[in-house]
Coordinates of C-alpha atoms and ligand atoms in Angstrom, one line a residue:
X515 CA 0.0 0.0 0.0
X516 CA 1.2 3.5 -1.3
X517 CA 2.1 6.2 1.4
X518 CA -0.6 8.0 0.2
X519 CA -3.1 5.7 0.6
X520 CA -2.4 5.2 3.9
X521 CA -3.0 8.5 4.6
X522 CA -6.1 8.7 2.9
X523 CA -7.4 5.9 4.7
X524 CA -7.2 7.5 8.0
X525 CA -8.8 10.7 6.6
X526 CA -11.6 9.2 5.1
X527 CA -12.0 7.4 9.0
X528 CA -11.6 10.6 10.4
X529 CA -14.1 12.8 8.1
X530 CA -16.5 9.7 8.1
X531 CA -16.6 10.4 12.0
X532 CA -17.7 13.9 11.9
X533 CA -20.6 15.4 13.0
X534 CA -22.8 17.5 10.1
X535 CA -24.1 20.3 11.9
X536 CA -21.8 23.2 10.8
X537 CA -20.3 24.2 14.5
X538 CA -19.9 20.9 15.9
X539 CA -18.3 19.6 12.6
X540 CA -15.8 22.2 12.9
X541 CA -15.6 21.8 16.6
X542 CA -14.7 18.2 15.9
X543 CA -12.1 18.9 13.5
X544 CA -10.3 21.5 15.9
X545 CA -9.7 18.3 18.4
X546 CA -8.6 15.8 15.7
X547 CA -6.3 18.8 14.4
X548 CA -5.2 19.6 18.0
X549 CA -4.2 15.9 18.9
X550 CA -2.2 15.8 15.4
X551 CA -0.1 19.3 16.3
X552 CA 0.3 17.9 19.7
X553 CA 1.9 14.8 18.4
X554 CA 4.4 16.8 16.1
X555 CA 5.4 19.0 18.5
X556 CA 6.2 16.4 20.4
X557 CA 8.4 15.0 17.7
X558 CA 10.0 18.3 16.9
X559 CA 10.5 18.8 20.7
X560 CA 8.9 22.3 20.6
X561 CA 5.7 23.5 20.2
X562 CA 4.3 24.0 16.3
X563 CA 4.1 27.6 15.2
X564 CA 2.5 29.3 12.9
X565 CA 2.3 32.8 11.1
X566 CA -0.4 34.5 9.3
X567 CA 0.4 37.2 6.6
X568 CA -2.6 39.2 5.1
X569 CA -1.9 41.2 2.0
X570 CA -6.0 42.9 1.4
X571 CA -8.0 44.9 3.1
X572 CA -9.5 45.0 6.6
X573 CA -12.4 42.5 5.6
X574 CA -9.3 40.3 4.7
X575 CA -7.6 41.3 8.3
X576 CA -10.9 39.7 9.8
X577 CA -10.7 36.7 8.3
X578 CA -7.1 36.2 9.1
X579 CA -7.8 36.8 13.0
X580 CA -10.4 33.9 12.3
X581 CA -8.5 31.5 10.8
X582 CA -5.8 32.7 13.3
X583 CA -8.3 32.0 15.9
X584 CA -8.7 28.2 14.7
X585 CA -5.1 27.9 14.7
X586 CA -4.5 28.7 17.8
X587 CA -7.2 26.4 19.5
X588 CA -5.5 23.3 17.6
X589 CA -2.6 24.2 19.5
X590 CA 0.1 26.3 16.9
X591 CA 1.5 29.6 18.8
X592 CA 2.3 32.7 16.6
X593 CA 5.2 33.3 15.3
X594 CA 6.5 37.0 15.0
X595 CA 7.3 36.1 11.0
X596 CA 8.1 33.5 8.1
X597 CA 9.9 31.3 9.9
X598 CA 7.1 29.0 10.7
X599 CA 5.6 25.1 11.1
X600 CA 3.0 26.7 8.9
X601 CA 2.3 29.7 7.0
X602 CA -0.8 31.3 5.5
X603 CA -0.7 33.8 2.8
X604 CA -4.5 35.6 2.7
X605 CA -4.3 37.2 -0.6
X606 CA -5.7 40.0 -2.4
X607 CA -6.7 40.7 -6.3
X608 CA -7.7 44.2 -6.3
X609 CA -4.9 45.5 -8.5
X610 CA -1.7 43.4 -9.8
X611 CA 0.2 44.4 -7.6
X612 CA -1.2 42.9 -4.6
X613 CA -0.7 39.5 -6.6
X614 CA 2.5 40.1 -7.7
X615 CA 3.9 40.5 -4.1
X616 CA 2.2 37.1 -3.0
X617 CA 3.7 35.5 -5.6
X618 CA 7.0 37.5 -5.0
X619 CA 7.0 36.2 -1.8
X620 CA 6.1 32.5 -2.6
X621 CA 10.0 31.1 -3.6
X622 CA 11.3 32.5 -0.3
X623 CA 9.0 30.5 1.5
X624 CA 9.7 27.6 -0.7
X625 CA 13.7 28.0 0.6
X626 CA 12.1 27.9 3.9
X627 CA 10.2 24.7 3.5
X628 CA 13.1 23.1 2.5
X629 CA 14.9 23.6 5.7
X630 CA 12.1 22.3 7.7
X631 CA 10.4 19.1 7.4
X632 CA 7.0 19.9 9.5
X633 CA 6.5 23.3 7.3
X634 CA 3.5 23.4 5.7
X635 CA 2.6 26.4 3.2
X636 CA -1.3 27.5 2.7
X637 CA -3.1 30.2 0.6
X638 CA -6.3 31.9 0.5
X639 CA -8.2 35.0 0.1
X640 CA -9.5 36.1 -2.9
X641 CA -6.6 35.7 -5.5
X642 CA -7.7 31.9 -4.8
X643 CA -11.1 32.5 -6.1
X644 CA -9.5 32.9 -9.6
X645 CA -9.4 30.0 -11.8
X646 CA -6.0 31.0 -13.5
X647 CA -4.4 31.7 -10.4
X648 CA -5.3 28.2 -9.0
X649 CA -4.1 26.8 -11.7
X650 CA -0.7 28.9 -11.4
X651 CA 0.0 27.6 -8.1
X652 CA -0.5 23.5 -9.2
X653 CA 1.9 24.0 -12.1
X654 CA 4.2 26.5 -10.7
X655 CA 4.0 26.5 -6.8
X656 CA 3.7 22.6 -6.5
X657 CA 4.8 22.7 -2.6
X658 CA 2.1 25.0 -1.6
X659 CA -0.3 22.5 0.7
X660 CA -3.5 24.1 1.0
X661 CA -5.7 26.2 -1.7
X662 CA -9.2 27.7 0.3
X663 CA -11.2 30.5 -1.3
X664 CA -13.0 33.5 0.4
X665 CA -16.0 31.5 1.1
X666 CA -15.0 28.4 3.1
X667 CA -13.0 30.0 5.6
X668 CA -15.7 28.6 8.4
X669 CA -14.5 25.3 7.7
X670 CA -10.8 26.6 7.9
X671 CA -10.3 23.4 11.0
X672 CA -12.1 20.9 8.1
X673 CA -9.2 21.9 5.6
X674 CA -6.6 22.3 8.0
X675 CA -6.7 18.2 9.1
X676 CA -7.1 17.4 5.5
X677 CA -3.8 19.0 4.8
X678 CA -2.4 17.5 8.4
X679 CA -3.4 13.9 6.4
X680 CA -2.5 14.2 2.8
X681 CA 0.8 14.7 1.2
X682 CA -0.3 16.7 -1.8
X683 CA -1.7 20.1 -2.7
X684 CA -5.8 19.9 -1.6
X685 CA -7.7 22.6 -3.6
X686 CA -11.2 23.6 -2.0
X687 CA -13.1 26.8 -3.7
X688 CA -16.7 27.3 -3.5
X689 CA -17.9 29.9 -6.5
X690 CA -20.4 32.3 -5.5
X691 CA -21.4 31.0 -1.8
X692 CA -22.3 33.4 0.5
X693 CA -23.0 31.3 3.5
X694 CA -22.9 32.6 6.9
X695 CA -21.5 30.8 10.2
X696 CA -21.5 32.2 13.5
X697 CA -19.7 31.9 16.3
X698 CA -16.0 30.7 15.2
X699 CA -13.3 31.1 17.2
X700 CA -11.5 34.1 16.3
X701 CA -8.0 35.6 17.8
X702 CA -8.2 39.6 17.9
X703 CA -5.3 41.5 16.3
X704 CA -5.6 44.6 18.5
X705 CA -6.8 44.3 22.3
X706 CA -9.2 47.5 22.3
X707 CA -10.3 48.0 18.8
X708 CA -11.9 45.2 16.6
X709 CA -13.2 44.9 13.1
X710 CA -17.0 43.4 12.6
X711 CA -18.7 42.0 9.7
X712 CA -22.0 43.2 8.7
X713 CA -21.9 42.8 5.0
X714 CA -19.8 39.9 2.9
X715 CA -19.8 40.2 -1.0
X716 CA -20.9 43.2 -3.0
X717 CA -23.6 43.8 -5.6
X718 CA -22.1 47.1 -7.3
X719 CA -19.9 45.9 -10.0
X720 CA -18.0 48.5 -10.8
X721 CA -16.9 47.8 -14.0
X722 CA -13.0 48.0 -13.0
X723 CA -13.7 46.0 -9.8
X724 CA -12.6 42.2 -9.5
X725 CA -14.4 42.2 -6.0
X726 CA -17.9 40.7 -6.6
X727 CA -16.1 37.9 -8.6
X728 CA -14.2 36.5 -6.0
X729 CA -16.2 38.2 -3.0
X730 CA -19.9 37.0 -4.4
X731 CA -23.2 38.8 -3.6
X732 CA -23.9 41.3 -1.1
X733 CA -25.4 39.2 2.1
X734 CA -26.0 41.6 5.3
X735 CA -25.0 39.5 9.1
X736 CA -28.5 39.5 11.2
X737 CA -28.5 42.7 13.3
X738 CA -28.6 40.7 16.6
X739 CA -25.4 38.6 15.7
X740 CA -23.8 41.7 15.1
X741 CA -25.0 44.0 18.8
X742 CA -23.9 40.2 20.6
X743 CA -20.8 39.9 18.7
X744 CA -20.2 43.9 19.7
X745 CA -21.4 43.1 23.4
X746 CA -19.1 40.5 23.6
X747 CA -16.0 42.6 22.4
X748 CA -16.9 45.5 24.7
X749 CA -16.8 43.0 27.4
X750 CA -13.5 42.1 26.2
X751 CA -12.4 45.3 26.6
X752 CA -12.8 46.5 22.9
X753 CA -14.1 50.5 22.9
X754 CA -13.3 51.1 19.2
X755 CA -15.1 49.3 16.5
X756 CA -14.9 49.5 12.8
X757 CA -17.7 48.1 11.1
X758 CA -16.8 47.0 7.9
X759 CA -18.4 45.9 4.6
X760 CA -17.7 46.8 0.6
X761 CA -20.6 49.1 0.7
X762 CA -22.1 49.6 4.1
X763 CA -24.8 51.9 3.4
X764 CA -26.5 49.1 1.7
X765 CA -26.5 47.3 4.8
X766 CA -30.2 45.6 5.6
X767 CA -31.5 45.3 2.5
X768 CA -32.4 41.2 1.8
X769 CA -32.9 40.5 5.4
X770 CA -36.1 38.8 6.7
X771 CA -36.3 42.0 8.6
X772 CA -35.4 45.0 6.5
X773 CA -33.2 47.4 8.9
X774 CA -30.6 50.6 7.4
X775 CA -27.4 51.1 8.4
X776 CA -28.2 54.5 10.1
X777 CA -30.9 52.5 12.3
X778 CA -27.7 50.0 13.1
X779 CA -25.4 52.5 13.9
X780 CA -28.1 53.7 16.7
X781 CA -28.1 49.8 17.9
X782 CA -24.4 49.8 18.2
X783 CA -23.9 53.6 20.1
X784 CA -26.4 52.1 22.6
X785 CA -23.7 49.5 24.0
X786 CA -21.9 49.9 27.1
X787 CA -18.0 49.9 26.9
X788 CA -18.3 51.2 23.2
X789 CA -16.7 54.5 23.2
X790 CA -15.8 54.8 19.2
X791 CA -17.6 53.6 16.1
X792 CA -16.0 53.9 13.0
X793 CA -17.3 51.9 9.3
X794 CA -16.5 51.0 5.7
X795 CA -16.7 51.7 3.2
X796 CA -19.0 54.0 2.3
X797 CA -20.7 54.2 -1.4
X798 CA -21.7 57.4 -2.5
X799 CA -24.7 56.4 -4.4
X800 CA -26.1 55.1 -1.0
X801 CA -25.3 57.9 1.3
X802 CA -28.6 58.5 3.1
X803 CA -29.9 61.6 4.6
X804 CA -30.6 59.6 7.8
X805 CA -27.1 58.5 8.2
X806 CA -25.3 62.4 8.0
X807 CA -28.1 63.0 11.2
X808 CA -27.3 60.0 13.0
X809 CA -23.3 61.2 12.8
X810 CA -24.4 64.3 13.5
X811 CA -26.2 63.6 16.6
X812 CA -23.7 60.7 17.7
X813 CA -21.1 60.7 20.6
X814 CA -19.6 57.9 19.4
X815 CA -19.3 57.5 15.6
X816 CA -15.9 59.1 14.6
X817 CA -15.8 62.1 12.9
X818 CA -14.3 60.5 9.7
X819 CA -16.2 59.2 6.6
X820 CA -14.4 57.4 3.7
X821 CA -16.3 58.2 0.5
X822 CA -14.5 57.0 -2.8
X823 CA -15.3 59.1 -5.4
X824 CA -13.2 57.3 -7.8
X825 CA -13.2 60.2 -10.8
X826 CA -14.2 64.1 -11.0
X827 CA -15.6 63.4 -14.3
X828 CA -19.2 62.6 -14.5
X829 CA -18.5 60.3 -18.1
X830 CA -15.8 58.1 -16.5
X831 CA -18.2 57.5 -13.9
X832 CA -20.9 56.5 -15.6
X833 CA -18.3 53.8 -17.8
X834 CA -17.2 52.7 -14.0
X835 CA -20.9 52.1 -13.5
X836 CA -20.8 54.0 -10.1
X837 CA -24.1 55.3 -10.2
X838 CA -23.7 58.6 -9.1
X839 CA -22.3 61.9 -11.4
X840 CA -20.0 64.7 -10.0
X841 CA -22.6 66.6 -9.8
X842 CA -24.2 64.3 -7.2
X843 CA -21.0 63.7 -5.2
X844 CA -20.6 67.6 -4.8
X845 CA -23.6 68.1 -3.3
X846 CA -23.6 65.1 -0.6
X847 CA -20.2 66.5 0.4
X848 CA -21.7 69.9 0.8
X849 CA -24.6 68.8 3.2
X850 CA -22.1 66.6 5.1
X851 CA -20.0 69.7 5.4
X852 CA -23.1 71.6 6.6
X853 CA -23.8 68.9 9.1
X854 CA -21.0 68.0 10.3
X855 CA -18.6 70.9 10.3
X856 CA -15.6 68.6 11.6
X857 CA -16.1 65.8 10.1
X858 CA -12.7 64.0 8.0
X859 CA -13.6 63.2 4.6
X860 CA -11.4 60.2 2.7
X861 CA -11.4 59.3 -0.6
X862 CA -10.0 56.6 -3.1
X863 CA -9.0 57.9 -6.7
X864 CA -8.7 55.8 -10.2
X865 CA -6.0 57.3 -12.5
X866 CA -6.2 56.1 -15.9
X867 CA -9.6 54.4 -16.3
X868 CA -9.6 53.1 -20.1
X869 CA -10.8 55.8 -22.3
X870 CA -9.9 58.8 -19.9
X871 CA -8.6 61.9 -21.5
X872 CA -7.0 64.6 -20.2
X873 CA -10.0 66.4 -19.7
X874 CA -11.3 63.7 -17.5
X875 CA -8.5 63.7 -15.3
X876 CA -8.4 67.6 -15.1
X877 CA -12.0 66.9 -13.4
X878 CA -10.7 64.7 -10.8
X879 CA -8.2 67.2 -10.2
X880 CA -10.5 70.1 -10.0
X881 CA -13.0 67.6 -7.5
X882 CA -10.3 67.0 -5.8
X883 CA -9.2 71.1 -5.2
X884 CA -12.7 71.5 -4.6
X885 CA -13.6 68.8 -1.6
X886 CA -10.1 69.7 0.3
X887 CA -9.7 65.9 1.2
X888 CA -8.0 64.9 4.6
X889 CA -6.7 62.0 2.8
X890 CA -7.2 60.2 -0.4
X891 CA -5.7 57.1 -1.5
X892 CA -4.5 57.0 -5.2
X893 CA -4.7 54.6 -7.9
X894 CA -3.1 53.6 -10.8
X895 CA -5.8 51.8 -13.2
X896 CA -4.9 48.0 -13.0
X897 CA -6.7 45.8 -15.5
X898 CA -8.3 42.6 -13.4
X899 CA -9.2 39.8 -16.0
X900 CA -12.9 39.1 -16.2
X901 CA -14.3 42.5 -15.2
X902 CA -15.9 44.7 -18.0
X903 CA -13.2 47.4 -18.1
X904 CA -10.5 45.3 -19.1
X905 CA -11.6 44.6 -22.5
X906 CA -12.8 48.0 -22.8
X907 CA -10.8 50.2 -25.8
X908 CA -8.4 53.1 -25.2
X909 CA -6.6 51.6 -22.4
X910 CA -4.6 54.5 -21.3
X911 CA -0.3 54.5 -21.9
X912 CA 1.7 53.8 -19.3
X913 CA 3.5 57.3 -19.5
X914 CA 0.4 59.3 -19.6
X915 CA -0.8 57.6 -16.4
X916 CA 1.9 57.7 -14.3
X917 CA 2.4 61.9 -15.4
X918 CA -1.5 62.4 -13.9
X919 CA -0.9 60.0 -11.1
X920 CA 2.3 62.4 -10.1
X921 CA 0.0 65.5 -10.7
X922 CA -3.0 64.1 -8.5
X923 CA -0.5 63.3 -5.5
X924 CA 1.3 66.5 -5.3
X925 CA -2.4 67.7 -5.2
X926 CA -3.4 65.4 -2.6
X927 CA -0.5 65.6 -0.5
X928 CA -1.0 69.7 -0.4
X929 CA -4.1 70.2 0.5
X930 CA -4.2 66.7 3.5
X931 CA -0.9 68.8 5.0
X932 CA -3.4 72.1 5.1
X933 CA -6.3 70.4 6.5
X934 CA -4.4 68.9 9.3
X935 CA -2.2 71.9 10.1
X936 CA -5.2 73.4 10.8
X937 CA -5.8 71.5 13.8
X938 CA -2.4 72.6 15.0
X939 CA -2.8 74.3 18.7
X940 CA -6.1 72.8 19.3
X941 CA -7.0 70.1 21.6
X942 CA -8.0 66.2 21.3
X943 CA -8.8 63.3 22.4
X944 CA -7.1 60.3 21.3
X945 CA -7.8 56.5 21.4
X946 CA -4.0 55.4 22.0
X947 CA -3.0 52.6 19.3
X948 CA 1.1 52.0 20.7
X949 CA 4.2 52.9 21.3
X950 CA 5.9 54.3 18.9
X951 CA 8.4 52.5 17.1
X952 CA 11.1 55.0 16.3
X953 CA 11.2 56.5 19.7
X954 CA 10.1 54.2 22.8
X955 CA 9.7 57.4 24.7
X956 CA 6.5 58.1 22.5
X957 CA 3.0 56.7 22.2
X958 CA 1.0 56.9 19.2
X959 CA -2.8 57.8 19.2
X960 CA -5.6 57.7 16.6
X961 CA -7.9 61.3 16.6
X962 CA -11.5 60.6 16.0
X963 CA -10.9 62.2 12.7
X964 CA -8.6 59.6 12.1
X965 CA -5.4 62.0 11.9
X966 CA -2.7 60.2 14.5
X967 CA -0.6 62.1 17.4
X968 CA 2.7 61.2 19.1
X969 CA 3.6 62.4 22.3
X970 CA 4.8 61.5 25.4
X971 CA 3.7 58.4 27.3
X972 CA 4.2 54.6 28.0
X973 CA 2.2 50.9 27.1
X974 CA 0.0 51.0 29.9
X975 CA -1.7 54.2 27.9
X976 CA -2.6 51.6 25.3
X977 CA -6.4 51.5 24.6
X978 CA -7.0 54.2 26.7
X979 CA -8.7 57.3 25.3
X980 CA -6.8 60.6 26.5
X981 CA -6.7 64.5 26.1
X982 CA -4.0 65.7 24.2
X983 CA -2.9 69.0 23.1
X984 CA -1.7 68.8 19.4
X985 CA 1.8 71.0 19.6
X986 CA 3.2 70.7 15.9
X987 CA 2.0 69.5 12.5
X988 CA 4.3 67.4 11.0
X989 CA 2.3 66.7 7.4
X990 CA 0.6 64.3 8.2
X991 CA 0.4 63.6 11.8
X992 CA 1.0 65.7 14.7
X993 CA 3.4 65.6 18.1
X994 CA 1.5 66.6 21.1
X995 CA 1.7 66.5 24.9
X996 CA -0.8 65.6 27.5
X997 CA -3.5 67.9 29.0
Ligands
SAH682 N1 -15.9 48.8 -1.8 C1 -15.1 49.9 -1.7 C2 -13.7 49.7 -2.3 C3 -13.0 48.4 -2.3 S1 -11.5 48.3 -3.2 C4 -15.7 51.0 -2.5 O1 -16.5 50.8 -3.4 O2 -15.4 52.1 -2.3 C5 -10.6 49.7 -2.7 C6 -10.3 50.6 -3.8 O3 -9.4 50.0 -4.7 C7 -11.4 51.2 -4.6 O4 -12.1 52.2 -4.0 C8 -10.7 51.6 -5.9 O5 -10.3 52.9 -5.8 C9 -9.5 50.7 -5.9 N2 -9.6 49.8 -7.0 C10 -10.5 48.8 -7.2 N3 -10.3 48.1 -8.3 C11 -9.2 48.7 -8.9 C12 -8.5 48.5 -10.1 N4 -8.9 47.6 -11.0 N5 -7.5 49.3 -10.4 C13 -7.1 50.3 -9.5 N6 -7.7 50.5 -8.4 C14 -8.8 49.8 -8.1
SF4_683 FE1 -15.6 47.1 -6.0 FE2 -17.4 48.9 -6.6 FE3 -18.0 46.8 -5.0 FE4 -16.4 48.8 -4.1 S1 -18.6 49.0 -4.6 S2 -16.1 46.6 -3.9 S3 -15.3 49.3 -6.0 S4 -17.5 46.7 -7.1
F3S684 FE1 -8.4 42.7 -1.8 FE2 -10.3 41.0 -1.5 FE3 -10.2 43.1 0.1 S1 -9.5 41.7 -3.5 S2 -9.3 44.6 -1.3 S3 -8.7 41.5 -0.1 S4 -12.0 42.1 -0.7

């Protein structure tokens, strides 16, 4: 009998074993998993570790503390980096270059895996949910074990003690599921601020956007998962929490119980322990009235909103199907100005759309003059296969783009430095994130408005929310002192 058959044998006994009711099943697969680490630690004569890298955004953060959280119950211990019993890579496809550094990254860890015999190598995330990518890895990446998508991370312990039992790469990718489990075990990043889920997928498809391929459809949490799931974290000691989903303002719509996301928010400010609320992203096309009065008349939602506006020009946005015109986008950010005076406003900006001119871009660049951002976060156009925009006509060259993307940044970059210095000599409180890592002497802390301070303090300030006095502007963040 073949090694591998061996091996299979005693997986088919174990999955045969399990339980079908989603929690238990997973519960079960934790233990077998746990008594499997246990027994090669024992062999390696230390404990297993393990590391796990994200490369996307904070909805891909979240999923790495859960599968982290999994981990962590079947007995691995964090590792501070590569050097691991096993390492997880959750990926990202929103532009190349997100997949290029996994990939980058990929032959170091094969040098790695050759210098340890327990290592084991995993990927997931949504560069997994792409059929070419998948198909990369088996020819060129042989020695990855374990290939999960974005949807079957709540049987992360089911995978993990298939890969504990085979000796070959195991591929599991569900298209298009949005099914929601509650409850996993999850290991938090941060000890006083937490990410929350309250919608997975997204229905926008802007036509750039790989997202809703390898995210699925929009699906909104139950509100009473979410205010437990809070309650528990403020019990925990969490007072900041960022609720997060591709378009939050759509949140509610599809449940058995319609509810918005302004009537939400109210849920949320009602718990104990909660000091800040902060959400994204927010999509301008579903901005509600409702929503700018619930900030308005909140004590707890940060003075911050993150609205991408994507383009000035009100013909590139209607070929990035974003549903909304300059025009429109002007005038919410007027009445959020008006009703909230010190609010932060954020933006993300596409440079070099197919088909946009120099005209076009002179209209982002006048939006741009015209809101004052706080922040934005540029973009160079990155063609994702399978999305309508990449085999759209005109795609912009190279040289062009990267001329614009230098003008839009000095742009940017000018007026964030103005807005901020204009805070200099006021006072604020600030939810303190850590030391700081240049000078020990230094804590760093996060302003409502999202702008960050350093001044004077030790670790025991961490999580705690104190009154500063902002001294100097230094750009883009401030040195202050405490009141
Ligand atoms: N759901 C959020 C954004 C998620 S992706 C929203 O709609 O605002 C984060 C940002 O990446 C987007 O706002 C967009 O500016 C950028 N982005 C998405 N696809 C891109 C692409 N193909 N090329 C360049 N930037 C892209
Ligand atoms: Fe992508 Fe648009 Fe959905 Fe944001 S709203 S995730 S940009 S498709
Ligand atoms: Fe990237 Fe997936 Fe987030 S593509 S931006 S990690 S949803």
């Amino acid at each position: 009998m073949s090694k591998k058959k061996i091996i299979n044998t005693r997986l088919t006994a174990i999955l045969e074993a399990a339980p079908t009711e989603d929690l238990d099943r997973q519960d079960y697969f934790i233990k077998v998993a746990k008594e499997e680490v246990a027994k090669r630690s024992e062999a390696a004569g230390r404990p297993m570790t393990c590391c796990v890298n994200t490369f996307g955004c904070q909805m891909n953060a979240r999923d790495s503390e859960k599968i982290l959280g999994v981990l962590e119950k079947a007995g691995y211990v964090e590792s501070e980096d590569e050097h691991a019993d096993f390492v997880i890579y959750n990926t990202c496809t929103v532009r190349e270059n997100a997949c290029n550094r996994v990939y980058g990254r990929l032959g170091y860890l094969s040098t790695l895996k050759k210098k340890n015999e327990f290592m084991k190598i995993a990927l997931c995330g949504c560069m997994m949910q792409e059929e070419h990518v998948r198909e990369k890895i088996h020819q060129s990446y042989p020695f990855v074990d374990l290939v999960f998508g974005t949807h079957n991370i709540y049987k992360f312990a089911e995978l993990l003690v298939e890969m504990l039992f085979s000796d070959f790469q195991i591929v599991e990718v569900v298209e298009g599921s949005n099914k929601i489990v509650e409850e996993l075990p999850i290991v938090r990043k941060y000890s006083y601020k937490s990410g929350v889920n309250i919608t997975f997928g997204c229905n926008n498809f802007c036509s750039y956007c790989i997202v809703p391929y390898v995210r699925g459809r929009e699906k909104s949490r139950e509100p009473k998962d979410i205010i437990r799931e809070i309650e528990k974290l403020a019990s925990d000691g969490v007072v900041e929490v960022m609720l997060l989903g591709q378009n939050v303002n759509s949140y509610g719509k599809g449940l058995a119980d319609p509810i918005t996301f302004a009537e939400l928010l109210q849920e949320v400010e009602k718990i104990d322990g909660i000091e800040r609320i902060r959400f994204m992203t927010s999509h301008p096309k579903d901005l509600s009235d409702e929503l700018i009065e619930v900030m308005a008349n909140s004590k707890k939602i940060c003075r911050h909103l993150h609205l991408p506006v994507q383009s000035g020009s009100s013909r590139i946005l209607k070929i990035m199907n974003r549903h909304y015109d300059r025009e429109h986008y002007l005038n919410l950010v007027k009445k959020i100005r008006e009703k909230l005076p010190d609010v932060a406003l954020t933006t993300d900006i596409i440079v070099g759309f197919p088909g946009e001119t120099e005209e076009d871009f002179l209209e982002t660049l006048s939006l741009v003059k015209e809101v004052e951002y706080d922040s934005a976060f540029t973009f160079i156009y990155s063609k994702r296969t399978g999305t309508p925009a990449a085999s759209m006509p005109d795609q912009v060259p190279e040289d062009v783009v990267k001329d614009r993307f230098d003008r839009l940044l000095k742009e940017v970059q000018e007026i964030s430095e103005k807005r901020a210095r204009a805070y200099e000599g006021q006072d604020a409180t600030v939810l303190v994130e850590s030391v700081n890592e240049q000078d020990a002497s230094l804590v760093t802390g996060r302003m409502s408005n999202n702008l960050l301070v350093h001044f004077p303090g030790d670790k025991d300030l961490i999580g705690k929310l104190v009154d500063v006095h902002l001294d100097t502007c230094k750009g883009f963040y401030f040195l202050g002192s405490r009141k």
